[in-house]
Amino acid sequence: MDTNVILHDHKAIRHFQDNNLVIPIAVVEELDKFKKGNDSLAFNARGFMRDIDRITEGKSFGKDGLPIGPRLGLIKVEPNHPFSGEYADMFKDDIQDHRILSTAMWVRDHNPGTFVALVTKDVNLRLK
């Protein structure tokens, strides 16, 4: 899930029914930059981080993640994973969108048979 989805609606993680969600650490880093202030972006960044804090309650995400809530899927924060092969030359990891994309591709590649979608409101990221 991309940062802009959370900044639009901090409760977005509750709208995916029983689907599992992966939040790239790059998204958490971006949210940290938005949490100060009184505008809606700051409100949503803080609200999301409070939600994650309630979900974890001092527990580790572990390999599979933690339950978001009743009849909802699991959520986990995934560390950055570099691009491999031909993509390493095309996408530099010093760009946040590239780090988010590489994490989505890593999750896809390491979970064969599982449908993986990158949820974003960013047209440019979807095109990549």
PDB file of C-alpha atoms in Angstrom:
ATOM      1  CA  MET A   1       0.000   0.000   0.000  1.00  0.00           C
ATOM      2  CA  ASP A   2       1.339   3.402  -0.993  1.00  0.00           C
ATOM      3  CA  THR A   3       1.586   6.422   1.292  1.00  0.00           C
ATOM      4  CA  ASN A   4      -0.985   8.483  -0.625  1.00  0.00           C
ATOM      5  CA  VAL A   5      -3.757   5.955   0.075  1.00  0.00           C
ATOM      6  CA  ILE A   6      -3.160   6.288   3.819  1.00  0.00           C
ATOM      7  CA  LEU A   7      -2.854  10.081   3.644  1.00  0.00           C
ATOM      8  CA  HIS A   8      -6.232  10.149   1.883  1.00  0.00           C
ATOM      9  CA  ASP A   9      -7.899   7.843   4.457  1.00  0.00           C
ATOM     10  CA  HIS A  10      -6.061   6.617   7.544  1.00  0.00           C
ATOM     11  CA  LYS A  11      -8.657   3.857   7.973  1.00  0.00           C
ATOM     12  CA  ALA A  12      -7.959   2.485   4.483  1.00  0.00           C
ATOM     13  CA  ILE A  13      -6.462  -0.705   5.929  1.00  0.00           C
ATOM     14  CA  ARG A  14      -9.941  -1.628   7.152  1.00  0.00           C
ATOM     15  CA  HIS A  15     -11.468  -1.446   3.650  1.00  0.00           C
ATOM     16  CA  PHE A  16      -9.787  -4.528   2.184  1.00  0.00           C
ATOM     17  CA  GLN A  17     -11.929  -7.191   3.870  1.00  0.00           C
ATOM     18  CA  ASP A  18      -9.939 -10.378   4.485  1.00  0.00           C
ATOM     19  CA  ASN A  19      -7.042  -9.451   2.178  1.00  0.00           C
ATOM     20  CA  ASN A  20      -3.582  -9.283   3.698  1.00  0.00           C
ATOM     21  CA  LEU A  21      -1.774  -5.945   3.504  1.00  0.00           C
ATOM     22  CA  VAL A  22       1.917  -5.180   3.293  1.00  0.00           C
ATOM     23  CA  ILE A  23       3.120  -1.719   4.230  1.00  0.00           C
ATOM     24  CA  PRO A  24       6.627  -1.043   2.898  1.00  0.00           C
ATOM     25  CA  ILE A  25       8.923   0.539   5.480  1.00  0.00           C
ATOM     26  CA  ALA A  26       9.386   3.350   2.929  1.00  0.00           C
ATOM     27  CA  VAL A  27       5.710   4.242   3.506  1.00  0.00           C
ATOM     28  CA  VAL A  28       6.214   4.402   7.278  1.00  0.00           C
ATOM     29  CA  GLU A  29       9.208   6.691   6.705  1.00  0.00           C
ATOM     30  CA  GLU A  30       7.135   8.974   4.464  1.00  0.00           C
ATOM     31  CA  LEU A  31       4.248   9.076   6.949  1.00  0.00           C
ATOM     32  CA  ASP A  32       6.659  10.202   9.642  1.00  0.00           C
ATOM     33  CA  LYS A  33       7.352  13.342   7.587  1.00  0.00           C
ATOM     34  CA  PHE A  34       3.629  14.167   7.318  1.00  0.00           C
ATOM     35  CA  LYS A  35       2.510  13.686  10.926  1.00  0.00           C
ATOM     36  CA  LYS A  36       3.291  17.222  12.139  1.00  0.00           C
ATOM     37  CA  GLY A  37       0.697  19.924  11.630  1.00  0.00           C
ATOM     38  CA  ASN A  38      -3.060  20.374  11.693  1.00  0.00           C
ATOM     39  CA  ASP A  39      -4.054  19.618   8.109  1.00  0.00           C
ATOM     40  CA  SER A  40      -5.801  16.466   6.905  1.00  0.00           C
ATOM     41  CA  LEU A  41      -2.526  14.866   5.784  1.00  0.00           C
ATOM     42  CA  ALA A  42      -1.083  15.173   9.288  1.00  0.00           C
ATOM     43  CA  PHE A  43      -4.350  13.942  10.815  1.00  0.00           C
ATOM     44  CA  ASN A  44      -4.371  10.853   8.581  1.00  0.00           C
ATOM     45  CA  ALA A  45      -0.660  10.117   9.099  1.00  0.00           C
ATOM     46  CA  ARG A  46      -1.075  10.236  12.883  1.00  0.00           C
ATOM     47  CA  GLY A  47      -4.328   8.271  12.769  1.00  0.00           C
ATOM     48  CA  PHE A  48      -2.744   5.478  10.763  1.00  0.00           C
ATOM     49  CA  MET A  49       0.254   5.233  13.084  1.00  0.00           C
ATOM     50  CA  ARG A  50      -2.079   5.088  16.115  1.00  0.00           C
ATOM     51  CA  ASP A  51      -4.009   2.285  14.400  1.00  0.00           C
ATOM     52  CA  ILE A  52      -0.790   0.353  13.776  1.00  0.00           C
ATOM     53  CA  ASP A  53       0.218   0.894  17.405  1.00  0.00           C
ATOM     54  CA  ARG A  54      -3.120  -0.554  18.572  1.00  0.00           C
ATOM     55  CA  ILE A  55      -2.764  -3.538  16.240  1.00  0.00           C
ATOM     56  CA  THR A  56       0.742  -4.376  17.413  1.00  0.00           C
ATOM     57  CA  GLU A  57       0.247  -3.692  21.143  1.00  0.00           C
ATOM     58  CA  GLY A  58       3.933  -4.458  21.688  1.00  0.00           C
ATOM     59  CA  LYS A  59       3.897  -7.572  19.473  1.00  0.00           C
ATOM     60  CA  SER A  60       6.121  -8.176  16.477  1.00  0.00           C
ATOM     61  CA  PHE A  61       4.598  -8.470  13.012  1.00  0.00           C
ATOM     62  CA  GLY A  62       6.465 -11.752  12.578  1.00  0.00           C
ATOM     63  CA  LYS A  63       6.657 -13.537   9.252  1.00  0.00           C
ATOM     64  CA  ASP A  64       2.950 -13.411   8.394  1.00  0.00           C
ATOM     65  CA  GLY A  65       1.753 -10.219  10.058  1.00  0.00           C
ATOM     66  CA  LEU A  66      -0.880  -9.415  12.665  1.00  0.00           C
ATOM     67  CA  PRO A  67      -4.691  -9.398  12.405  1.00  0.00           C
ATOM     68  CA  ILE A  68      -6.105  -5.998  11.499  1.00  0.00           C
ATOM     69  CA  GLY A  69      -9.410  -6.796  13.156  1.00  0.00           C
ATOM     70  CA  PRO A  70     -12.352  -9.210  13.152  1.00  0.00           C
ATOM     71  CA  ARG A  71     -13.087 -10.605   9.670  1.00  0.00           C
ATOM     72  CA  LEU A  72     -10.146  -8.621   8.270  1.00  0.00           C
ATOM     73  CA  GLY A  73      -6.820  -9.789   6.910  1.00  0.00           C
ATOM     74  CA  LEU A  74      -3.316  -9.500   8.295  1.00  0.00           C
ATOM     75  CA  ILE A  75      -0.990  -6.514   8.105  1.00  0.00           C
ATOM     76  CA  LYS A  76       2.768  -6.363   8.225  1.00  0.00           C
ATOM     77  CA  VAL A  77       5.496  -3.820   7.650  1.00  0.00           C
ATOM     78  CA  GLU A  78       8.020  -5.093   5.119  1.00  0.00           C
ATOM     79  CA  PRO A  79      11.642  -3.899   5.016  1.00  0.00           C
ATOM     80  CA  ASN A  80      13.103  -2.505   1.825  1.00  0.00           C
ATOM     81  CA  HIS A  81      14.198  -5.029  -0.782  1.00  0.00           C
ATOM     82  CA  PRO A  82      16.450  -3.974  -3.652  1.00  0.00           C
ATOM     83  CA  PHE A  83      15.454  -4.571  -7.253  1.00  0.00           C
ATOM     84  CA  SER A  84      17.083  -7.556  -8.864  1.00  0.00           C
ATOM     85  CA  GLY A  85      18.228  -8.269 -12.391  1.00  0.00           C
ATOM     86  CA  GLU A  86      17.301  -5.860 -15.148  1.00  0.00           C
ATOM     87  CA  TYR A  87      15.182  -3.714 -12.817  1.00  0.00           C
ATOM     88  CA  ALA A  88      18.198  -2.774 -10.680  1.00  0.00           C
ATOM     89  CA  ASP A  89      19.558  -0.665 -13.543  1.00  0.00           C
ATOM     90  CA  MET A  90      16.186   0.903 -14.397  1.00  0.00           C
ATOM     91  CA  PHE A  91      14.989   1.924 -10.926  1.00  0.00           C
ATOM     92  CA  LYS A  92      17.321   3.526  -8.396  1.00  0.00           C
ATOM     93  CA  ASP A  93      16.531   2.841  -4.748  1.00  0.00           C
ATOM     94  CA  ASP A  94      17.069   6.448  -3.650  1.00  0.00           C
ATOM     95  CA  ILE A  95      13.543   7.300  -4.868  1.00  0.00           C
ATOM     96  CA  GLN A  96      10.709   6.453  -2.451  1.00  0.00           C
ATOM     97  CA  ASP A  97       8.325   5.276  -5.185  1.00  0.00           C
ATOM     98  CA  HIS A  98      10.987   2.884  -6.437  1.00  0.00           C
ATOM     99  CA  ARG A  99      11.481   1.485  -2.936  1.00  0.00           C
ATOM    100  CA  ILE A 100       7.728   0.923  -2.629  1.00  0.00           C
ATOM    101  CA  LEU A 101       7.600  -0.733  -6.059  1.00  0.00           C
ATOM    102  CA  SER A 102      10.599  -2.970  -5.306  1.00  0.00           C
ATOM    103  CA  THR A 103       8.950  -4.120  -2.077  1.00  0.00           C
ATOM    104  CA  ALA A 104       5.739  -4.986  -3.942  1.00  0.00           C
ATOM    105  CA  MET A 105       7.715  -6.912  -6.546  1.00  0.00           C
ATOM    106  CA  TRP A 106       9.669  -8.757  -3.830  1.00  0.00           C
ATOM    107  CA  VAL A 107       6.427  -9.760  -2.074  1.00  0.00           C
ATOM    108  CA  ARG A 108       5.031 -10.990  -5.404  1.00  0.00           C
ATOM    109  CA  ASP A 109       8.180 -12.957  -6.250  1.00  0.00           C
ATOM    110  CA  HIS A 110       8.363 -14.579  -2.807  1.00  0.00           C
ATOM    111  CA  ASN A 111       4.691 -15.585  -2.665  1.00  0.00           C
ATOM    112  CA  PRO A 112       4.070 -17.639  -5.811  1.00  0.00           C
ATOM    113  CA  GLY A 113       0.431 -18.364  -6.486  1.00  0.00           C
ATOM    114  CA  THR A 114      -0.693 -15.350  -4.452  1.00  0.00           C
ATOM    115  CA  PHE A 115      -2.242 -12.346  -6.167  1.00  0.00           C
ATOM    116  CA  VAL A 116      -0.294  -9.216  -5.213  1.00  0.00           C
ATOM    117  CA  ALA A 117      -1.527  -5.716  -6.072  1.00  0.00           C
ATOM    118  CA  LEU A 118       0.147  -2.388  -5.418  1.00  0.00           C
ATOM    119  CA  VAL A 119      -2.562  -0.120  -4.011  1.00  0.00           C
ATOM    120  CA  THR A 120      -1.829   3.508  -4.897  1.00  0.00           C
ATOM    121  CA  LYS A 121      -3.487   6.710  -6.001  1.00  0.00           C
ATOM    122  CA  ASP A 122      -0.259   7.710  -7.815  1.00  0.00           C
ATOM    123  CA  VAL A 123      -0.713   7.402 -11.589  1.00  0.00           C
ATOM    124  CA  ASN A 124       3.036   7.608 -12.234  1.00  0.00           C
ATOM    125  CA  LEU A 125       3.765   4.750  -9.837  1.00  0.00           C
ATOM    126  CA  ARG A 126       1.053   2.616 -11.457  1.00  0.00           C
ATOM    127  CA  LEU A 127       2.650   3.219 -14.866  1.00  0.00           C
ATOM    128  CA  LYS A 128       6.019   1.968 -13.655  1.00  0.00           C
TER     129      LYS A 128
END
